[in-house]
CSV table of C-alpha atoms in Angstrom, one decimal:
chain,number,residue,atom,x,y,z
I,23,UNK,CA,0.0,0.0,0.0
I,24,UNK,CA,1.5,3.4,-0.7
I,25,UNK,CA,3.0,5.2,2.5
I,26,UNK,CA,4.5,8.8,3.5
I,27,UNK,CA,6.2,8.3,6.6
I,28,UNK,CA,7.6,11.3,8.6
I,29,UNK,CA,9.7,9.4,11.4
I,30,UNK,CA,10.3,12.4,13.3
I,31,UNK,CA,7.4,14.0,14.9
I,32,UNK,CA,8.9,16.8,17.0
I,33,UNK,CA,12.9,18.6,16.1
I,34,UNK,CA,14.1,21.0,18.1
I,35,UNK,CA,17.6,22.8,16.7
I,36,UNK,CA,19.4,25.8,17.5
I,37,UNK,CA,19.0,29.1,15.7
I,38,UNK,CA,21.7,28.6,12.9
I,39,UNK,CA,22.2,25.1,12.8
I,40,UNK,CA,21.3,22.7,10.3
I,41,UNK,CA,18.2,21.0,9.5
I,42,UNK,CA,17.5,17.6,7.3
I,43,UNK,CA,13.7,16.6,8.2
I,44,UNK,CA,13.3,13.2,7.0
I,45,UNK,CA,10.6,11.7,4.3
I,46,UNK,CA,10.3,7.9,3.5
I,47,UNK,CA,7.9,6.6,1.1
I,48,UNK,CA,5.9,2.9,-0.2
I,49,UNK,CA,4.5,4.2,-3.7
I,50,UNK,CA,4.3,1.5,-6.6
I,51,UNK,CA,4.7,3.9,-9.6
I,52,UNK,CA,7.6,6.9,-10.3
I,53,UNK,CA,6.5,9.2,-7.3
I,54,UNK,CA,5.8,13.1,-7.5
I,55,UNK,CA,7.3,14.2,-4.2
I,56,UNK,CA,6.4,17.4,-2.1
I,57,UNK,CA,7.5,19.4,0.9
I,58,UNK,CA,4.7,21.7,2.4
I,59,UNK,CA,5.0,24.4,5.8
I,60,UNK,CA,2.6,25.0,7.6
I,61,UNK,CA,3.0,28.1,10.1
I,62,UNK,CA,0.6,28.1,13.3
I,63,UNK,CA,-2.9,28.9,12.4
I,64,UNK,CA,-2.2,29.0,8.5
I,65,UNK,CA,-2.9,26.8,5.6
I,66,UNK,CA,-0.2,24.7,4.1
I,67,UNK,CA,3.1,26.4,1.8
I,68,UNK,CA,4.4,24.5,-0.5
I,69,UNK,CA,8.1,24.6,-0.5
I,70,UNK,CA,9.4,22.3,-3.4
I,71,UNK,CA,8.0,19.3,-5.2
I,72,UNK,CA,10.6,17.0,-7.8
I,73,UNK,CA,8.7,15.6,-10.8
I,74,UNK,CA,11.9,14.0,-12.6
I,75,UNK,CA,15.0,14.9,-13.3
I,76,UNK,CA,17.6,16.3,-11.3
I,77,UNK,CA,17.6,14.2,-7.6
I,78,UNK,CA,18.3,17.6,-5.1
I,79,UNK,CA,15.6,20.6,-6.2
I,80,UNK,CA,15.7,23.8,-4.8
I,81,UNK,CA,12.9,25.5,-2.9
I,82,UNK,CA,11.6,28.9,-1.5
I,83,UNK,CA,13.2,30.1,2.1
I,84,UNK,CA,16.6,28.2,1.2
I,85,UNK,CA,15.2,24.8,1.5
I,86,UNK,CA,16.0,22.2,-0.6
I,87,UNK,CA,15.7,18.5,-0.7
I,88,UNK,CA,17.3,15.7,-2.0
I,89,UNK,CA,15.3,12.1,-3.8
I,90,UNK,CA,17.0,9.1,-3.6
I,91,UNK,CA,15.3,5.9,-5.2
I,92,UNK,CA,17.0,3.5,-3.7
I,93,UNK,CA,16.5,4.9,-0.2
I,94,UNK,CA,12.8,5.6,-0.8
I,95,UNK,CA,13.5,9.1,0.7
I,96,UNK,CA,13.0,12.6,-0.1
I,97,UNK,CA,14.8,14.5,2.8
I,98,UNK,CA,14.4,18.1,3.6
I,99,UNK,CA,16.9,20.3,4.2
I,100,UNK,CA,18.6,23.4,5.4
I,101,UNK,CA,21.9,24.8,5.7
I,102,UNK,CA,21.0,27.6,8.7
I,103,UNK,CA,18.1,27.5,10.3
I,104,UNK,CA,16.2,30.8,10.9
I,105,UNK,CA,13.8,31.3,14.3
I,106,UNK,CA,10.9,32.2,11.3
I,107,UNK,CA,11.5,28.4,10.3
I,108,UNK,CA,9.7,26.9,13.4
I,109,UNK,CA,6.4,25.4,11.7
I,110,UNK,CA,5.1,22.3,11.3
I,111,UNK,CA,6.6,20.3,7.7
I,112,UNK,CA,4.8,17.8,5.7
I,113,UNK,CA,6.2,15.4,3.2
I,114,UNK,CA,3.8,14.8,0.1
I,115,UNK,CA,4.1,11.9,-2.2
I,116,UNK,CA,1.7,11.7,-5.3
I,117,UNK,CA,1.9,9.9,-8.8
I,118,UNK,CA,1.4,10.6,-12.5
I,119,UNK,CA,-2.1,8.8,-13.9
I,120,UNK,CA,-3.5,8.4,-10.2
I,121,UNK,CA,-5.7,10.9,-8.4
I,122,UNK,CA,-4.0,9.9,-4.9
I,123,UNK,CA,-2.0,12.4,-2.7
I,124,UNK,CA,-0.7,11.4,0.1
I,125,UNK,CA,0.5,13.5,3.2
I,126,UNK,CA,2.7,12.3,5.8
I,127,UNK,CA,1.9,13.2,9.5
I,128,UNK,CA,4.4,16.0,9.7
I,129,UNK,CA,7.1,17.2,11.3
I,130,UNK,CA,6.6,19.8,13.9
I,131,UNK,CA,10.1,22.0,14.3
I,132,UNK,CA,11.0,24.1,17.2
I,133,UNK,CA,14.1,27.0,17.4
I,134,UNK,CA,15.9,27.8,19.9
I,135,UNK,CA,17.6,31.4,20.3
T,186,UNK,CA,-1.5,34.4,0.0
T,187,UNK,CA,-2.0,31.1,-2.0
T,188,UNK,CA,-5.0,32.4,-3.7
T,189,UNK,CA,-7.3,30.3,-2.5
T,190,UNK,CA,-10.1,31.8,-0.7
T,191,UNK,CA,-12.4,30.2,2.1
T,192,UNK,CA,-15.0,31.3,4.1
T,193,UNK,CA,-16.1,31.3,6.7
T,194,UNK,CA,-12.9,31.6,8.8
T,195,UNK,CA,-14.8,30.3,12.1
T,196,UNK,CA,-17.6,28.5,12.5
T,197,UNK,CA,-19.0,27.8,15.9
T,198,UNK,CA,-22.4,25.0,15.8
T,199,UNK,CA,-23.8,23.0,17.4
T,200,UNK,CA,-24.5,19.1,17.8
T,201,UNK,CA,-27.0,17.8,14.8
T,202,UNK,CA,-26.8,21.1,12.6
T,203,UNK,CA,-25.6,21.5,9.4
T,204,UNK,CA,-22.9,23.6,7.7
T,205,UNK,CA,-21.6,24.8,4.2
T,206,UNK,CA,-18.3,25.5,4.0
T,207,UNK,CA,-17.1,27.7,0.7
T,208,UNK,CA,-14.2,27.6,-1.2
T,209,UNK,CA,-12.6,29.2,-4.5
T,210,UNK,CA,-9.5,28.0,-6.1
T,211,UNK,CA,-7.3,29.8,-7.5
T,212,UNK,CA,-7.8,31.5,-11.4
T,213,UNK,CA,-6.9,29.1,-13.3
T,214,UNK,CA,-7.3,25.8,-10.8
T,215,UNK,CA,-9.3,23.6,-12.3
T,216,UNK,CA,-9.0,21.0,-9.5
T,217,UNK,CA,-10.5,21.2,-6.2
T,218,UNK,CA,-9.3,19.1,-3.2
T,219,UNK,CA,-10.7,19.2,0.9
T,220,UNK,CA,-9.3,18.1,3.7
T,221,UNK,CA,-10.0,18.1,7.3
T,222,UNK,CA,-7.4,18.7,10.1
T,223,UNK,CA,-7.5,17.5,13.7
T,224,UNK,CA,-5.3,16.7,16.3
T,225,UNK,CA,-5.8,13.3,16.7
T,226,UNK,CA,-5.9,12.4,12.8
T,227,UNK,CA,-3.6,14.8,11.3
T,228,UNK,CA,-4.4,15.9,7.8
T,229,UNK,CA,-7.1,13.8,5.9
T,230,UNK,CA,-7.9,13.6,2.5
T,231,UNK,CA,-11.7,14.2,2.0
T,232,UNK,CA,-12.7,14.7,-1.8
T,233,UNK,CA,-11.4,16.0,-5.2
T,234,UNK,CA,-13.3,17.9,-7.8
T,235,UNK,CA,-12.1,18.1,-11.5
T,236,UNK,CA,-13.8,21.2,-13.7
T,237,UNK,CA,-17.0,20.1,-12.0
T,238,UNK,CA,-16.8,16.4,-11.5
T,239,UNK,CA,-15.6,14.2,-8.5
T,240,UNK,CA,-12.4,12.6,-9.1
T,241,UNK,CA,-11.1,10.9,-6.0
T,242,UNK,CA,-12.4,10.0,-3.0
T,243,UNK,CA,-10.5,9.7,0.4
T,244,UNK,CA,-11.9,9.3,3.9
T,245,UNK,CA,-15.1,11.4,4.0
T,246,UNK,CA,-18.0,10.1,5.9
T,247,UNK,CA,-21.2,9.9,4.6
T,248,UNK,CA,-22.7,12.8,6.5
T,249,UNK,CA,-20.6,15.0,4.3
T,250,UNK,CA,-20.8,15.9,1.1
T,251,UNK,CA,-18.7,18.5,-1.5
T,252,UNK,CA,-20.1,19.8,-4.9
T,253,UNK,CA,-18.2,22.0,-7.8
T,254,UNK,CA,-19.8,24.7,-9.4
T,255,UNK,CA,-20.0,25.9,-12.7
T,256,UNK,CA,-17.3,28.9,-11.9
T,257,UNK,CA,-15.4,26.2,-9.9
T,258,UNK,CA,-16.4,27.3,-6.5
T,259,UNK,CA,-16.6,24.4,-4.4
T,260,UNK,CA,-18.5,23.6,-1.2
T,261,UNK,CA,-18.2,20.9,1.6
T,262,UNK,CA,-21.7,20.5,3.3
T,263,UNK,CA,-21.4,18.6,6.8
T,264,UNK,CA,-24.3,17.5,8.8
T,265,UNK,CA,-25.5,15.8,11.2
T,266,UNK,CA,-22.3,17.1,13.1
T,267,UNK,CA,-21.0,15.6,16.1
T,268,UNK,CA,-18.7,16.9,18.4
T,269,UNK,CA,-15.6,14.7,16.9
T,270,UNK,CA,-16.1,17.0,13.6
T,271,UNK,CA,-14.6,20.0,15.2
T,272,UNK,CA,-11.5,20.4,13.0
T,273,UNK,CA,-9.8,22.8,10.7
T,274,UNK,CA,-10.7,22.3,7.1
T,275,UNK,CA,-8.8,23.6,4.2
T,276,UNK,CA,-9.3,23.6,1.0
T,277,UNK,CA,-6.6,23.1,-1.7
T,278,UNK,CA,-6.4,24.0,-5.5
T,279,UNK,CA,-4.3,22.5,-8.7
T,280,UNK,CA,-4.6,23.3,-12.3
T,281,UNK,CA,-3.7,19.4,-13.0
T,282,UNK,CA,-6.2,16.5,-12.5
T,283,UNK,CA,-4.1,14.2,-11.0
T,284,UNK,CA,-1.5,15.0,-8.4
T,285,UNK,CA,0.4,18.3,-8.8
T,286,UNK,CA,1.6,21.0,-6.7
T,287,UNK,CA,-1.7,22.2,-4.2
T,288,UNK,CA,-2.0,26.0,-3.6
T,289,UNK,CA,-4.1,26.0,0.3
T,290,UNK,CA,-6.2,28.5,1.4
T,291,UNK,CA,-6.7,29.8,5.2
T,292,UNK,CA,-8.9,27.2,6.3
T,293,UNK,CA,-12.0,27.2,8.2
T,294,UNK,CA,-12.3,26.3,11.8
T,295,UNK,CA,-15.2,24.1,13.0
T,296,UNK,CA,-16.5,24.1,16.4
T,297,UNK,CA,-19.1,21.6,17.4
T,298,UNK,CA,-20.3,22.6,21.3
């Protein structure tokens, strides 16, 4: 059955530290893959998606993430973390030729001054 | 701001009434997705619209219901509400029929008393 796991259900990191939030995925077809921010009280951003193509995509707010078929991952991630970045991040896994989108249950990130 | 408007942005009912929540997509969106939010179920898939016709099902109960109009406006009726169907609910647009990038709007906040 197809999957979107988000091991990780709180991170905590330092202002200025790196940040990989980790995606995992069970999906039977090539997947379309998403990362989406949700701020408190606010719909859900989307912050890059990968199609095909070249494995590490770039995304808004200096994110980017990297796909690896053979790990089944799509990891999200972030040189310097900024104390605007505490939100809660969802991984996103659809297909071409199917109508299902599938979130994971999301990452919620703290930062510390 | 996605583009995707919803309204109303709170919504306080209570137990057995009915609701109609409203939703435009973005110009252009042909696709129309809802989803319901809670802290004990995370984000569900409810129902997809395509230019006027339901496309996917996910887990909606049968005391809900979601039409698309014409102009692509699309609502989400609820009855029969219990107090388990206090959520947020957000609706998301796509120009594509089958999975793309969803554009979110604000949300709506249910409150069954």
């Amino acid at each position: 059955a197809q999957s979107v796991t988000q091991p990780d259900i709180h991170i905590t990191v330092s202002e200025g530290a790196s940040l990989e939030l980790r995606c995992n995925y069970s999906y039977g077809a090539t997947p379309y893959l998403f990362w989406y921010v949700q701020s408190p009280g606010q719909g859900l951003q989307l912050l890059l998606k990968y199609f095909s193509g070249d494995t590490l995509v770039q995304g808004i707010k200096g994110f980017e993430a990297e796909f690896k078929r053979s790990q089944s991952s799509f990891n999200l991630r972030k040189p310097s973390v900024h104390w605007s970045d505490a939100a809660e991040y969802f991984c996103a896994v659809g297909a071409q030729g199917t109508y299902k989108y599938i979130f994971g249950t999301g990452t919620r990130l703290k930062v510390l001054a | 701001d996605s583009g995707v408007t919803q309204t109303p942005k709170h919504l306080i009912t209570a137990t057995g009434q009915r609701v109609t929540l409203r939703c435009s997509p973005r110009s252009g969106d042909l696709s129309v997705y809802w989803y319901q939010q809670s802290l004990d179920q995370g984000l569900q898939f409810l129902i997809q619209y395509y230019n006027g016709e339901e496309r996917a099902k996910g887990n909606i109960l049968e005391r809900f219901s979601a039409q698309q109009f014409p102009d692509l406006h699309s609502e989400l009726n609820l009855s029969s509400l219990e107090l388990g169907d206090s959520a947020l609910y957000f609706c998301a647009s796509s120009v594509a029929e089958t999975p793309y990038e969803q554009y979110f709007g604000p949300g709506t906040r249910l409150t069954v008393t």
